[in-house]
C-alpha cells in the first residue's frame, strides 16, 4: 500500500501521515528531510546555495545515515534549513539524485528499527506526481498561509527556536512561491489526488473529520488487494 501526501509547508501533512502510518502498519517517509539534509550540508560546508554542482554532488552522495545525522543539527528544522532545502530542491540534478532513493524505499519498506512495513506513507511536494505516480491513494493537504504560519510558530516555540509570526509567514510565502514556480517537479496536486483544506481546524478536528473518510477508502483498497 502506497499513500502519498503532498502540500505546502506546515499544512498538516506530518500529522495525518503519522496517523495513517501507525493505523495501517506503514512506514513513514518524510521526503523533505532529504532536501533539508542537502541544503544544511551546503550551509555547513560554506557552499554558495546558487552552486547547483555542489548541491548535486552532495545529493548524489547522501545516505539515510548521513541524513539522520544532519537531522540532529539545530538548523535542520529552522528557517535556515527550510530555505536552504527549498533553494536546492529547485535544481533538477538534485531532484534526480534523490529520486531513486525515494522510489527504492517502496520496494522494501521498513520501519526505523529495520522491521518490514506493509507499505509507505510519503510526505512531500511531488510524491504523488513524480515519486509514486501509481500510488494507491493520493492526498493534497493545504491550509491558509496565516494558519500554517501560526502552526509553524507554535512548533518553533516548542523547539525553543526564537522567531516572530511575521518572519515565519514571510518565510512560508517565499518557500510556497519557490516550490510551486520551479520548473522541475513543482508543488501541485496530482490530477487524481483528494484535495483537503484544513484552514481554521486544529489538529484534532482535522484528524477527526478527515480520517473516517480515508478509512473507508483505505479499507476498500485493502479488500481489493486481497
Ligand atoms: O516538507 P519540508 O518543509 O521539510 O520541505 C523542505 C523543502 O524541501 C521544501 O521547501 C521543498 C523541498 N521538498 C521538495 O521539493 N520535494 C519534496 N518531495 C519534499 C520537499
JSON list of C-alpha atoms and ligand atoms in Angstrom, two decimals:
[
{"chain": "A", "resi": 1, "resn": "UNK", "atom": "CA", "xyz": [0.00, 0.00, 0.00]},
{"chain": "A", "resi": 2, "resn": "UNK", "atom": "CA", "xyz": [1.44, 3.35, -1.02]},
{"chain": "A", "resi": 3, "resn": "UNK", "atom": "CA", "xyz": [-0.12, 6.61, 0.14]},
{"chain": "A", "resi": 4, "resn": "UNK", "atom": "CA", "xyz": [1.26, 9.99, -0.97]},
{"chain": "A", "resi": 5, "resn": "UNK", "atom": "CA", "xyz": [0.60, 13.18, 0.96]},
{"chain": "A", "resi": 6, "resn": "UNK", "atom": "CA", "xyz": [1.70, 16.39, -0.72]},
{"chain": "A", "resi": 7, "resn": "UNK", "atom": "CA", "xyz": [1.11, 20.05, 0.03]},
{"chain": "A", "resi": 8, "resn": "UNK", "atom": "CA", "xyz": [2.79, 23.25, 1.18]},
{"chain": "A", "resi": 9, "resn": "UNK", "atom": "CA", "xyz": [4.83, 23.60, 4.39]},
{"chain": "A", "resi": 10, "resn": "UNK", "atom": "CA", "xyz": [3.01, 23.30, 7.73]},
{"chain": "A", "resi": 11, "resn": "UNK", "atom": "CA", "xyz": [-0.26, 22.18, 6.12]},
{"chain": "A", "resi": 12, "resn": "UNK", "atom": "CA", "xyz": [-0.64, 19.21, 8.49]},
{"chain": "A", "resi": 13, "resn": "UNK", "atom": "CA", "xyz": [0.93, 16.56, 6.23]},
{"chain": "A", "resi": 14, "resn": "UNK", "atom": "CA", "xyz": [3.07, 15.18, 9.04]},
{"chain": "A", "resi": 15, "resn": "UNK", "atom": "CA", "xyz": [0.08, 14.88, 11.39]},
{"chain": "A", "resi": 16, "resn": "UNK", "atom": "CA", "xyz": [-2.04, 12.86, 9.01]},
{"chain": "A", "resi": 17, "resn": "UNK", "atom": "CA", "xyz": [0.92, 10.84, 7.68]},
{"chain": "A", "resi": 18, "resn": "UNK", "atom": "CA", "xyz": [1.89, 9.73, 11.19]},
{"chain": "A", "resi": 19, "resn": "UNK", "atom": "CA", "xyz": [-1.72, 8.81, 11.97]},
{"chain": "A", "resi": 20, "resn": "UNK", "atom": "CA", "xyz": [-2.20, 6.71, 8.83]},
{"chain": "A", "resi": 21, "resn": "UNK", "atom": "CA", "xyz": [1.23, 5.09, 9.11]},
{"chain": "A", "resi": 22, "resn": "UNK", "atom": "CA", "xyz": [0.53, 3.97, 12.68]},
{"chain": "A", "resi": 23, "resn": "UNK", "atom": "CA", "xyz": [-3.00, 2.76, 11.98]},
{"chain": "A", "resi": 24, "resn": "UNK", "atom": "CA", "xyz": [-2.12, 0.69, 8.90]},
{"chain": "A", "resi": 25, "resn": "UNK", "atom": "CA", "xyz": [1.39, -0.51, 9.80]},
{"chain": "A", "resi": 26, "resn": "UNK", "atom": "CA", "xyz": [3.03, 1.63, 7.11]},
{"chain": "A", "resi": 27, "resn": "UNK", "atom": "CA", "xyz": [6.49, 3.20, 7.15]},
{"chain": "A", "resi": 28, "resn": "UNK", "atom": "CA", "xyz": [6.60, 7.00, 7.09]},
{"chain": "A", "resi": 29, "resn": "UNK", "atom": "CA", "xyz": [8.94, 8.70, 4.61]},
{"chain": "A", "resi": 30, "resn": "UNK", "atom": "CA", "xyz": [9.32, 12.45, 5.18]},
{"chain": "A", "resi": 31, "resn": "UNK", "atom": "CA", "xyz": [10.92, 13.27, 1.81]},
{"chain": "A", "resi": 32, "resn": "UNK", "atom": "CA", "xyz": [11.58, 16.90, 2.81]},
{"chain": "A", "resi": 33, "resn": "UNK", "atom": "CA", "xyz": [14.31, 15.54, 5.09]},
{"chain": "A", "resi": 34, "resn": "UNK", "atom": "CA", "xyz": [16.40, 14.63, 2.04]},
{"chain": "A", "resi": 35, "resn": "UNK", "atom": "CA", "xyz": [16.26, 18.19, 0.70]},
{"chain": "A", "resi": 36, "resn": "UNK", "atom": "CA", "xyz": [16.86, 19.62, 4.18]},
{"chain": "A", "resi": 37, "resn": "UNK", "atom": "CA", "xyz": [19.94, 17.37, 4.52]},
{"chain": "A", "resi": 38, "resn": "UNK", "atom": "CA", "xyz": [21.41, 18.61, 1.23]},
{"chain": "A", "resi": 39, "resn": "UNK", "atom": "CA", "xyz": [20.54, 22.25, 2.00]},
{"chain": "A", "resi": 40, "resn": "UNK", "atom": "CA", "xyz": [22.01, 22.14, 5.50]},
{"chain": "A", "resi": 41, "resn": "UNK", "atom": "CA", "xyz": [25.16, 20.42, 4.30]},
{"chain": "A", "resi": 42, "resn": "UNK", "atom": "CA", "xyz": [25.60, 23.23, 1.74]},
{"chain": "A", "resi": 43, "resn": "UNK", "atom": "CA", "xyz": [25.31, 25.79, 4.55]},
{"chain": "A", "resi": 44, "resn": "UNK", "atom": "CA", "xyz": [27.63, 23.92, 6.94]},
{"chain": "A", "resi": 45, "resn": "UNK", "atom": "CA", "xyz": [30.26, 23.42, 4.23]},
{"chain": "A", "resi": 46, "resn": "UNK", "atom": "CA", "xyz": [30.02, 27.11, 3.22]},
{"chain": "A", "resi": 47, "resn": "UNK", "atom": "CA", "xyz": [28.94, 26.44, -0.35]},
{"chain": "A", "resi": 48, "resn": "UNK", "atom": "CA", "xyz": [27.05, 29.17, -2.18]},
{"chain": "A", "resi": 49, "resn": "UNK", "atom": "CA", "xyz": [23.41, 27.98, -2.35]},
{"chain": "A", "resi": 50, "resn": "UNK", "atom": "CA", "xyz": [23.46, 29.03, -6.02]},
{"chain": "A", "resi": 51, "resn": "UNK", "atom": "CA", "xyz": [26.09, 26.35, -6.71]},
{"chain": "A", "resi": 52, "resn": "UNK", "atom": "CA", "xyz": [23.99, 23.61, -8.35]},
{"chain": "A", "resi": 53, "resn": "UNK", "atom": "CA", "xyz": [27.03, 21.41, -8.97]},
{"chain": "A", "resi": 54, "resn": "UNK", "atom": "CA", "xyz": [28.00, 21.34, -5.29]},
{"chain": "A", "resi": 55, "resn": "UNK", "atom": "CA", "xyz": [24.38, 20.63, -4.30]},
{"chain": "A", "resi": 56, "resn": "UNK", "atom": "CA", "xyz": [24.00, 17.84, -6.82]},
{"chain": "A", "resi": 57, "resn": "UNK", "atom": "CA", "xyz": [27.26, 16.21, -5.75]},
{"chain": "A", "resi": 58, "resn": "UNK", "atom": "CA", "xyz": [26.11, 16.28, -2.07]},
{"chain": "A", "resi": 59, "resn": "UNK", "atom": "CA", "xyz": [22.72, 14.85, -3.12]},
{"chain": "A", "resi": 60, "resn": "UNK", "atom": "CA", "xyz": [24.43, 12.06, -5.08]},
{"chain": "A", "resi": 61, "resn": "UNK", "atom": "CA", "xyz": [26.48, 11.07, -2.02]},
{"chain": "A", "resi": 62, "resn": "UNK", "atom": "CA", "xyz": [23.63, 11.32, 0.52]},
{"chain": "A", "resi": 63, "resn": "UNK", "atom": "CA", "xyz": [22.73, 8.23, 2.56]},
{"chain": "A", "resi": 64, "resn": "UNK", "atom": "CA", "xyz": [19.91, 7.73, 5.08]},
{"chain": "A", "resi": 65, "resn": "UNK", "atom": "CA", "xyz": [22.58, 7.53, 7.77]},
{"chain": "A", "resi": 66, "resn": "UNK", "atom": "CA", "xyz": [24.04, 10.91, 6.80]},
{"chain": "A", "resi": 67, "resn": "UNK", "atom": "CA", "xyz": [20.54, 12.42, 6.60]},
{"chain": "A", "resi": 68, "resn": "UNK", "atom": "CA", "xyz": [19.72, 11.20, 10.12]},
{"chain": "A", "resi": 69, "resn": "UNK", "atom": "CA", "xyz": [23.00, 12.63, 11.44]},
{"chain": "A", "resi": 70, "resn": "UNK", "atom": "CA", "xyz": [22.26, 16.04, 9.88]},
{"chain": "A", "resi": 71, "resn": "UNK", "atom": "CA", "xyz": [18.72, 15.90, 11.30]},
{"chain": "A", "resi": 72, "resn": "UNK", "atom": "CA", "xyz": [20.22, 16.32, 14.79]},
{"chain": "A", "resi": 73, "resn": "UNK", "atom": "CA", "xyz": [21.57, 19.78, 13.88]},
{"chain": "A", "resi": 74, "resn": "UNK", "atom": "CA", "xyz": [19.53, 22.68, 15.39]},
{"chain": "A", "resi": 75, "resn": "UNK", "atom": "CA", "xyz": [19.17, 24.33, 11.97]},
{"chain": "A", "resi": 76, "resn": "UNK", "atom": "CA", "xyz": [17.80, 21.22, 10.27]},
{"chain": "A", "resi": 77, "resn": "UNK", "atom": "CA", "xyz": [14.21, 22.29, 11.10]},
{"chain": "A", "resi": 78, "resn": "UNK", "atom": "CA", "xyz": [14.79, 26.05, 11.39]},
{"chain": "A", "resi": 79, "resn": "UNK", "atom": "CA", "xyz": [14.09, 28.74, 8.73]},
{"chain": "A", "resi": 80, "resn": "UNK", "atom": "CA", "xyz": [17.73, 28.40, 7.66]},
{"chain": "A", "resi": 81, "resn": "UNK", "atom": "CA", "xyz": [17.33, 24.68, 6.92]},
{"chain": "A", "resi": 82, "resn": "UNK", "atom": "CA", "xyz": [13.92, 25.20, 5.30]},
{"chain": "A", "resi": 83, "resn": "UNK", "atom": "CA", "xyz": [15.07, 27.97, 2.97]},
{"chain": "A", "resi": 84, "resn": "UNK", "atom": "CA", "xyz": [18.27, 26.12, 2.01]},
{"chain": "A", "resi": 85, "resn": "UNK", "atom": "CA", "xyz": [16.18, 22.99, 1.28]},
{"chain": "A", "resi": 86, "resn": "UNK", "atom": "CA", "xyz": [13.76, 24.95, -0.86]},
{"chain": "A", "resi": 87, "resn": "UNK", "atom": "CA", "xyz": [16.62, 26.52, -2.87]},
{"chain": "A", "resi": 88, "resn": "UNK", "atom": "CA", "xyz": [18.50, 23.26, -3.56]},
{"chain": "A", "resi": 89, "resn": "UNK", "atom": "CA", "xyz": [15.23, 21.42, -4.29]},
{"chain": "A", "resi": 90, "resn": "UNK", "atom": "CA", "xyz": [14.70, 23.62, -7.35]},
{"chain": "A", "resi": 91, "resn": "UNK", "atom": "CA", "xyz": [17.79, 22.09, -9.06]},
{"chain": "A", "resi": 92, "resn": "UNK", "atom": "CA", "xyz": [16.79, 19.29, -11.47]},
{"chain": "A", "resi": 93, "resn": "UNK", "atom": "CA", "xyz": [20.10, 17.46, -10.86]},
{"chain": "A", "resi": 94, "resn": "UNK", "atom": "CA", "xyz": [19.45, 17.42, -7.09]},
{"chain": "A", "resi": 95, "resn": "UNK", "atom": "CA", "xyz": [15.91, 16.10, -7.61]},
{"chain": "A", "resi": 96, "resn": "UNK", "atom": "CA", "xyz": [17.18, 13.43, -9.98]},
{"chain": "A", "resi": 97, "resn": "UNK", "atom": "CA", "xyz": [19.85, 12.33, -7.49]},
{"chain": "A", "resi": 98, "resn": "UNK", "atom": "CA", "xyz": [17.27, 11.97, -4.69]},
{"chain": "A", "resi": 99, "resn": "UNK", "atom": "CA", "xyz": [14.52, 10.35, -6.76]},
{"chain": "A", "resi": 100, "resn": "UNK", "atom": "CA", "xyz": [15.92, 6.81, -6.81]},
{"chain": "A", "resi": 101, "resn": "UNK", "atom": "CA", "xyz": [16.38, 6.83, -3.03]},
{"chain": "A", "resi": 102, "resn": "UNK", "atom": "CA", "xyz": [12.73, 7.72, -2.61]},
{"chain": "A", "resi": 103, "resn": "UNK", "atom": "CA", "xyz": [11.42, 5.25, -5.19]},
{"chain": "A", "resi": 104, "resn": "UNK", "atom": "CA", "xyz": [13.60, 2.35, -3.97]},
{"chain": "A", "resi": 105, "resn": "UNK", "atom": "CA", "xyz": [12.22, 2.71, -0.46]},
{"chain": "A", "resi": 106, "resn": "UNK", "atom": "CA", "xyz": [8.78, 1.50, -1.67]},
{"chain": "A", "resi": 107, "resn": "UNK", "atom": "CA", "xyz": [10.32, -1.76, -2.96]},
{"chain": "A", "resi": 108, "resn": "UNK", "atom": "CA", "xyz": [11.27, -2.87, 0.53]},
{"chain": "A", "resi": 109, "resn": "UNK", "atom": "CA", "xyz": [9.70, -0.52, 3.08]},
{"chain": "A", "resi": 110, "resn": "UNK", "atom": "CA", "xyz": [11.00, -0.81, 6.64]},
{"chain": "A", "resi": 111, "resn": "UNK", "atom": "CA", "xyz": [10.47, 0.90, 10.00]},
{"chain": "A", "resi": 112, "resn": "UNK", "atom": "CA", "xyz": [13.42, 2.74, 11.61]},
{"chain": "A", "resi": 113, "resn": "UNK", "atom": "CA", "xyz": [14.23, -0.45, 13.58]},
{"chain": "A", "resi": 114, "resn": "UNK", "atom": "CA", "xyz": [14.62, -2.40, 10.32]},
{"chain": "A", "resi": 115, "resn": "UNK", "atom": "CA", "xyz": [11.37, -4.40, 10.64]},
{"chain": "A", "resi": 116, "resn": "UNK", "atom": "CA", "xyz": [9.35, -4.74, 7.41]},
{"chain": "A", "resi": 117, "resn": "UNK", "atom": "CA", "xyz": [6.32, -2.46, 6.91]},
{"chain": "A", "resi": 118, "resn": "UNK", "atom": "CA", "xyz": [3.05, -3.05, 4.98]},
{"chain": "A", "resi": 119, "resn": "UNK", "atom": "CA", "xyz": [3.84, -0.14, 2.69]},
{"chain": "A", "resi": 120, "resn": "UNK", "atom": "CA", "xyz": [4.72, 3.55, 2.85]},
{"chain": "A", "resi": 121, "resn": "UNK", "atom": "CA", "xyz": [3.19, 6.93, 3.51]},
{"chain": "A", "resi": 122, "resn": "UNK", "atom": "CA", "xyz": [5.22, 9.50, 1.56]},
{"chain": "A", "resi": 123, "resn": "UNK", "atom": "CA", "xyz": [5.09, 13.13, 2.71]},
{"chain": "A", "resi": 124, "resn": "UNK", "atom": "CA", "xyz": [6.43, 15.83, 0.39]},
{"chain": "A", "resi": 125, "resn": "UNK", "atom": "CA", "xyz": [5.72, 18.10, -2.56]},
{"chain": "A", "resi": 126, "resn": "UNK", "atom": "CA", "xyz": [5.91, 15.80, -5.61]},
{"chain": "A", "resi": 127, "resn": "UNK", "atom": "CA", "xyz": [5.38, 12.33, -4.15]},
{"chain": "A", "resi": 128, "resn": "UNK", "atom": "CA", "xyz": [2.02, 11.79, -5.91]},
{"chain": "A", "resi": 129, "resn": "UNK", "atom": "CA", "xyz": [3.09, 13.44, -9.17]},
{"chain": "A", "resi": 130, "resn": "UNK", "atom": "CA", "xyz": [6.71, 12.26, -9.66]},
{"chain": "A", "resi": 131, "resn": "UNK", "atom": "CA", "xyz": [7.94, 9.87, -6.95]},
{"chain": "A", "resi": 132, "resn": "UNK", "atom": "CA", "xyz": [4.95, 7.48, -6.95]},
{"chain": "A", "resi": 133, "resn": "UNK", "atom": "CA", "xyz": [2.55, 8.37, -9.73]},
{"chain": "A", "resi": 134, "resn": "UNK", "atom": "CA", "xyz": [0.94, 4.92, -9.29]},
{"chain": "A", "resi": 135, "resn": "UNK", "atom": "CA", "xyz": [0.27, 5.31, -5.54]},
{"chain": "A", "resi": 136, "resn": "UNK", "atom": "CA", "xyz": [-2.88, 3.63, -4.19]},
{"chain": "A", "resi": 137, "resn": "UNK", "atom": "CA", "xyz": [-4.12, 6.82, -2.55]},
{"chain": "A", "resi": 138, "resn": "UNK", "atom": "CA", "xyz": [-3.02, 10.44, -3.06]},
{"chain": "A", "resi": 139, "resn": "UNK", "atom": "CA", "xyz": [-3.85, 13.37, -0.84]},
{"chain": "A", "resi": 140, "resn": "UNK", "atom": "CA", "xyz": [-3.08, 17.05, -1.31]},
{"chain": "A", "resi": 141, "resn": "UNK", "atom": "CA", "xyz": [-3.32, 18.86, 2.01]},
{"chain": "A", "resi": 142, "resn": "UNK", "atom": "CA", "xyz": [-3.43, 22.61, 2.27]},
{"chain": "A", "resi": 143, "resn": "UNK", "atom": "CA", "xyz": [-4.44, 25.47, 4.60]},
{"chain": "A", "resi": 144, "resn": "UNK", "atom": "CA", "xyz": [-4.28, 29.27, 4.51]},
{"chain": "A", "resi": 145, "resn": "UNK", "atom": "CA", "xyz": [-0.77, 30.75, 4.79]},
{"chain": "A", "resi": 146, "resn": "UNK", "atom": "CA", "xyz": [-1.81, 32.54, 8.02]},
{"chain": "A", "resi": 147, "resn": "UNK", "atom": "CA", "xyz": [-2.95, 29.29, 9.69]},
{"chain": "A", "resi": 148, "resn": "UNK", "atom": "CA", "xyz": [0.20, 27.50, 8.56]},
{"chain": "A", "resi": 149, "resn": "UNK", "atom": "CA", "xyz": [2.40, 30.31, 9.90]},
{"chain": "A", "resi": 150, "resn": "UNK", "atom": "CA", "xyz": [0.65, 30.12, 13.29]},
{"chain": "A", "resi": 151, "resn": "UNK", "atom": "CA", "xyz": [1.21, 26.34, 13.43]},
{"chain": "A", "resi": 152, "resn": "UNK", "atom": "CA", "xyz": [4.87, 26.63, 12.41]},
{"chain": "A", "resi": 153, "resn": "UNK", "atom": "CA", "xyz": [5.43, 29.37, 15.00]},
{"chain": "A", "resi": 154, "resn": "UNK", "atom": "CA", "xyz": [3.97, 27.05, 17.66]},
{"chain": "A", "resi": 155, "resn": "UNK", "atom": "CA", "xyz": [6.26, 24.16, 16.53]},
{"chain": "A", "resi": 156, "resn": "UNK", "atom": "CA", "xyz": [9.27, 26.50, 16.64]},
{"chain": "A", "resi": 157, "resn": "UNK", "atom": "CA", "xyz": [8.36, 27.71, 20.15]},
{"chain": "A", "resi": 158, "resn": "UNK", "atom": "CA", "xyz": [8.16, 24.08, 21.35]},
{"chain": "A", "resi": 159, "resn": "UNK", "atom": "CA", "xyz": [11.65, 23.51, 19.92]},
{"chain": "A", "resi": 160, "resn": "UNK", "atom": "CA", "xyz": [12.97, 26.68, 21.56]},
{"chain": "A", "resi": 161, "resn": "UNK", "atom": "CA", "xyz": [13.55, 28.39, 18.18]},
{"chain": "A", "resi": 162, "resn": "UNK", "atom": "CA", "xyz": [13.19, 32.15, 18.68]},
{"chain": "A", "resi": 163, "resn": "UNK", "atom": "CA", "xyz": [11.37, 33.91, 15.80]},
{"chain": "A", "resi": 164, "resn": "UNK", "atom": "CA", "xyz": [8.28, 36.02, 15.07]},
{"chain": "A", "resi": 165, "resn": "UNK", "atom": "CA", "xyz": [4.94, 35.39, 13.33]},
{"chain": "A", "resi": 166, "resn": "UNK", "atom": "CA", "xyz": [5.84, 37.93, 10.61]},
{"chain": "A", "resi": 167, "resn": "UNK", "atom": "CA", "xyz": [9.17, 36.22, 9.87]},
{"chain": "A", "resi": 168, "resn": "UNK", "atom": "CA", "xyz": [7.59, 32.77, 9.76]},
{"chain": "A", "resi": 169, "resn": "UNK", "atom": "CA", "xyz": [4.78, 33.96, 7.45]},
{"chain": "A", "resi": 170, "resn": "UNK", "atom": "CA", "xyz": [7.24, 35.69, 5.10]},
{"chain": "A", "resi": 171, "resn": "UNK", "atom": "CA", "xyz": [9.43, 32.57, 5.02]},
{"chain": "A", "resi": 172, "resn": "UNK", "atom": "CA", "xyz": [6.45, 30.31, 4.20]},
{"chain": "A", "resi": 173, "resn": "UNK", "atom": "CA", "xyz": [5.20, 32.61, 1.43]},
{"chain": "A", "resi": 174, "resn": "UNK", "atom": "CA", "xyz": [8.69, 32.76, -0.09]},
{"chain": "A", "resi": 175, "resn": "UNK", "atom": "CA", "xyz": [9.02, 28.96, 0.03]},
{"chain": "A", "resi": 176, "resn": "UNK", "atom": "CA", "xyz": [5.48, 28.43, -1.37]},
{"chain": "A", "resi": 177, "resn": "UNK", "atom": "CA", "xyz": [6.34, 30.70, -4.28]},
{"chain": "A", "resi": 178, "resn": "UNK", "atom": "CA", "xyz": [9.67, 28.96, -5.00]},
{"chain": "A", "resi": 179, "resn": "UNK", "atom": "CA", "xyz": [8.31, 25.43, -4.51]},
{"chain": "A", "resi": 180, "resn": "UNK", "atom": "CA", "xyz": [5.32, 25.99, -6.79]},
{"chain": "A", "resi": 181, "resn": "UNK", "atom": "CA", "xyz": [7.02, 28.07, -9.52]},
{"chain": "A", "resi": 182, "resn": "UNK", "atom": "CA", "xyz": [10.13, 25.93, -10.06]},
{"chain": "A", "resi": 183, "resn": "UNK", "atom": "CA", "xyz": [10.35, 24.24, -13.46]},
{"chain": "A", "resi": 184, "resn": "UNK", "atom": "CA", "xyz": [11.28, 20.81, -12.10]},
{"chain": "A", "resi": 185, "resn": "UNK", "atom": "CA", "xyz": [8.53, 18.88, -10.24]},
{"chain": "A", "resi": 186, "resn": "UNK", "atom": "CA", "xyz": [6.71, 21.96, -8.87]},
{"chain": "A", "resi": 187, "resn": "UNK", "atom": "CA", "xyz": [4.35, 21.71, -5.91]},
{"chain": "A", "resi": 188, "resn": "UNK", "atom": "CA", "xyz": [0.92, 20.91, -7.36]},
{"chain": "A", "resi": 189, "resn": "UNK", "atom": "CA", "xyz": [-1.80, 18.36, -6.73]},
{"chain": "A", "resi": 190, "resn": "UNK", "atom": "CA", "xyz": [-1.74, 15.17, -8.80]},
{"chain": "A", "resi": 191, "resn": "UNK", "atom": "CA", "xyz": [-4.84, 15.11, -11.04]},
{"chain": "A", "resi": 192, "resn": "UNK", "atom": "CA", "xyz": [-6.16, 12.10, -9.07]},
{"chain": "A", "resi": 193, "resn": "UNK", "atom": "CA", "xyz": [-5.36, 13.50, -5.59]},
{"chain": "A", "resi": 194, "resn": "UNK", "atom": "CA", "xyz": [-8.02, 14.13, -2.99]},
{"chain": "A", "resi": 195, "resn": "UNK", "atom": "CA", "xyz": [-7.81, 17.82, -2.01]},
{"chain": "A", "resi": 196, "resn": "UNK", "atom": "CA", "xyz": [-8.21, 18.67, 1.67]},
{"chain": "A", "resi": 197, "resn": "UNK", "atom": "CA", "xyz": [-8.16, 22.24, 3.01]},
{"chain": "A", "resi": 198, "resn": "UNK", "atom": "CA", "xyz": [-7.92, 22.26, 6.79]},
{"chain": "A", "resi": 199, "resn": "UNK", "atom": "CA", "xyz": [-7.89, 26.06, 7.28]},
{"chain": "A", "resi": 200, "resn": "UNK", "atom": "CA", "xyz": [-9.41, 27.02, 10.62]},
{"chain": "A", "resi": 201, "resn": "UNK", "atom": "CA", "xyz": [-9.08, 23.49, 12.05]},
{"chain": "A", "resi": 202, "resn": "UNK", "atom": "CA", "xyz": [-6.85, 22.40, 14.88]},
{"chain": "A", "resi": 203, "resn": "UNK", "atom": "CA", "xyz": [-5.01, 19.08, 14.52]},
{"chain": "A", "resi": 204, "resn": "UNK", "atom": "CA", "xyz": [-7.70, 17.16, 16.41]},
{"chain": "A", "resi": 205, "resn": "UNK", "atom": "CA", "xyz": [-10.57, 18.48, 14.27]},
{"chain": "A", "resi": 206, "resn": "UNK", "atom": "CA", "xyz": [-8.56, 17.87, 11.10]},
{"chain": "A", "resi": 207, "resn": "UNK", "atom": "CA", "xyz": [-7.92, 14.24, 12.05]},
{"chain": "A", "resi": 208, "resn": "UNK", "atom": "CA", "xyz": [-11.43, 13.57, 13.34]},
{"chain": "A", "resi": 209, "resn": "UNK", "atom": "CA", "xyz": [-13.12, 14.97, 10.22]},
{"chain": "A", "resi": 210, "resn": "UNK", "atom": "CA", "xyz": [-10.71, 13.51, 7.65]},
{"chain": "A", "resi": 211, "resn": "UNK", "atom": "CA", "xyz": [-9.87, 10.05, 8.94]},
{"chain": "A", "resi": 212, "resn": "UNK", "atom": "CA", "xyz": [-13.36, 8.46, 8.70]},
{"chain": "A", "resi": 213, "resn": "UNK", "atom": "CA", "xyz": [-13.48, 9.36, 5.01]},
{"chain": "A", "resi": 214, "resn": "UNK", "atom": "CA", "xyz": [-9.97, 7.99, 4.40]},
{"chain": "A", "resi": 215, "resn": "UNK", "atom": "CA", "xyz": [-10.56, 4.84, 6.45]},
{"chain": "A", "resi": 216, "resn": "UNK", "atom": "CA", "xyz": [-13.38, 3.87, 4.13]},
{"chain": "A", "resi": 217, "resn": "UNK", "atom": "CA", "xyz": [-11.20, 4.38, 1.04]},
{"chain": "A", "resi": 218, "resn": "UNK", "atom": "CA", "xyz": [-8.22, 2.55, 2.52]},
{"chain": "A", "resi": 219, "resn": "UNK", "atom": "CA", "xyz": [-10.37, -0.36, 3.65]},
{"chain": "A", "resi": 220, "resn": "UNK", "atom": "CA", "xyz": [-11.77, -0.67, 0.12]},
{"chain": "A", "resi": 221, "resn": "UNK", "atom": "CA", "xyz": [-8.21, -0.66, -1.29]},
{"chain": "A", "resi": 222, "resn": "UNK", "atom": "CA", "xyz": [-7.05, -3.28, 1.20]},
{"chain": "A", "resi": 223, "resn": "UNK", "atom": "CA", "xyz": [-10.04, -5.52, 0.34]},
{"chain": "A", "resi": 224, "resn": "UNK", "atom": "CA", "xyz": [-9.31, -5.09, -3.38]},
{"chain": "A", "resi": 225, "resn": "UNK", "atom": "CA", "xyz": [-5.65, -6.08, -2.91]},
{"chain": "A", "resi": 226, "resn": "UNK", "atom": "CA", "xyz": [-6.56, -9.28, -1.06]},
{"chain": "B", "resi": 1, "resn": "LIG", "atom": "O1", "xyz": [8.50, 19.47, 3.91]},
{"chain": "B", "resi": 1, "resn": "LIG", "atom": "P1", "xyz": [9.70, 20.35, 4.28]},
{"chain": "B", "resi": 1, "resn": "LIG", "atom": "O2", "xyz": [9.31, 21.71, 4.77]},
{"chain": "B", "resi": 1, "resn": "LIG", "atom": "O3", "xyz": [10.62, 19.65, 5.21]},
{"chain": "B", "resi": 1, "resn": "LIG", "atom": "O4", "xyz": [10.49, 20.55, 2.88]},
{"chain": "B", "resi": 1, "resn": "LIG", "atom": "C1", "xyz": [11.62, 21.38, 2.79]},
{"chain": "B", "resi": 1, "resn": "LIG", "atom": "C2", "xyz": [11.80, 21.81, 1.34]},
{"chain": "B", "resi": 1, "resn": "LIG", "atom": "O5", "xyz": [12.15, 20.67, 0.55]},
{"chain": "B", "resi": 1, "resn": "LIG", "atom": "C3", "xyz": [10.56, 22.40, 0.68]},
{"chain": "B", "resi": 1, "resn": "LIG", "atom": "O6", "xyz": [10.53, 23.81, 0.78]},
{"chain": "B", "resi": 1, "resn": "LIG", "atom": "C4", "xyz": [10.64, 21.95, -0.74]},
{"chain": "B", "resi": 1, "resn": "LIG", "atom": "C5", "xyz": [11.54, 20.74, -0.72]},
{"chain": "B", "resi": 1, "resn": "LIG", "atom": "N1", "xyz": [10.83, 19.48, -1.00]},
{"chain": "B", "resi": 1, "resn": "LIG", "atom": "C6", "xyz": [10.63, 19.16, -2.31]},
{"chain": "B", "resi": 1, "resn": "LIG", "atom": "O7", "xyz": [10.97, 19.93, -3.19]},
{"chain": "B", "resi": 1, "resn": "LIG", "atom": "N2", "xyz": [10.07, 17.96, -2.64]},
{"chain": "B", "resi": 1, "resn": "LIG", "atom": "C7", "xyz": [9.67, 17.11, -1.69]},
{"chain": "B", "resi": 1, "resn": "LIG", "atom": "N3", "xyz": [9.11, 15.94, -2.04]},
{"chain": "B", "resi": 1, "resn": "LIG", "atom": "C8", "xyz": [9.83, 17.45, -0.33]},
{"chain": "B", "resi": 1, "resn": "LIG", "atom": "C9", "xyz": [10.41, 18.67, -0.01]}
]
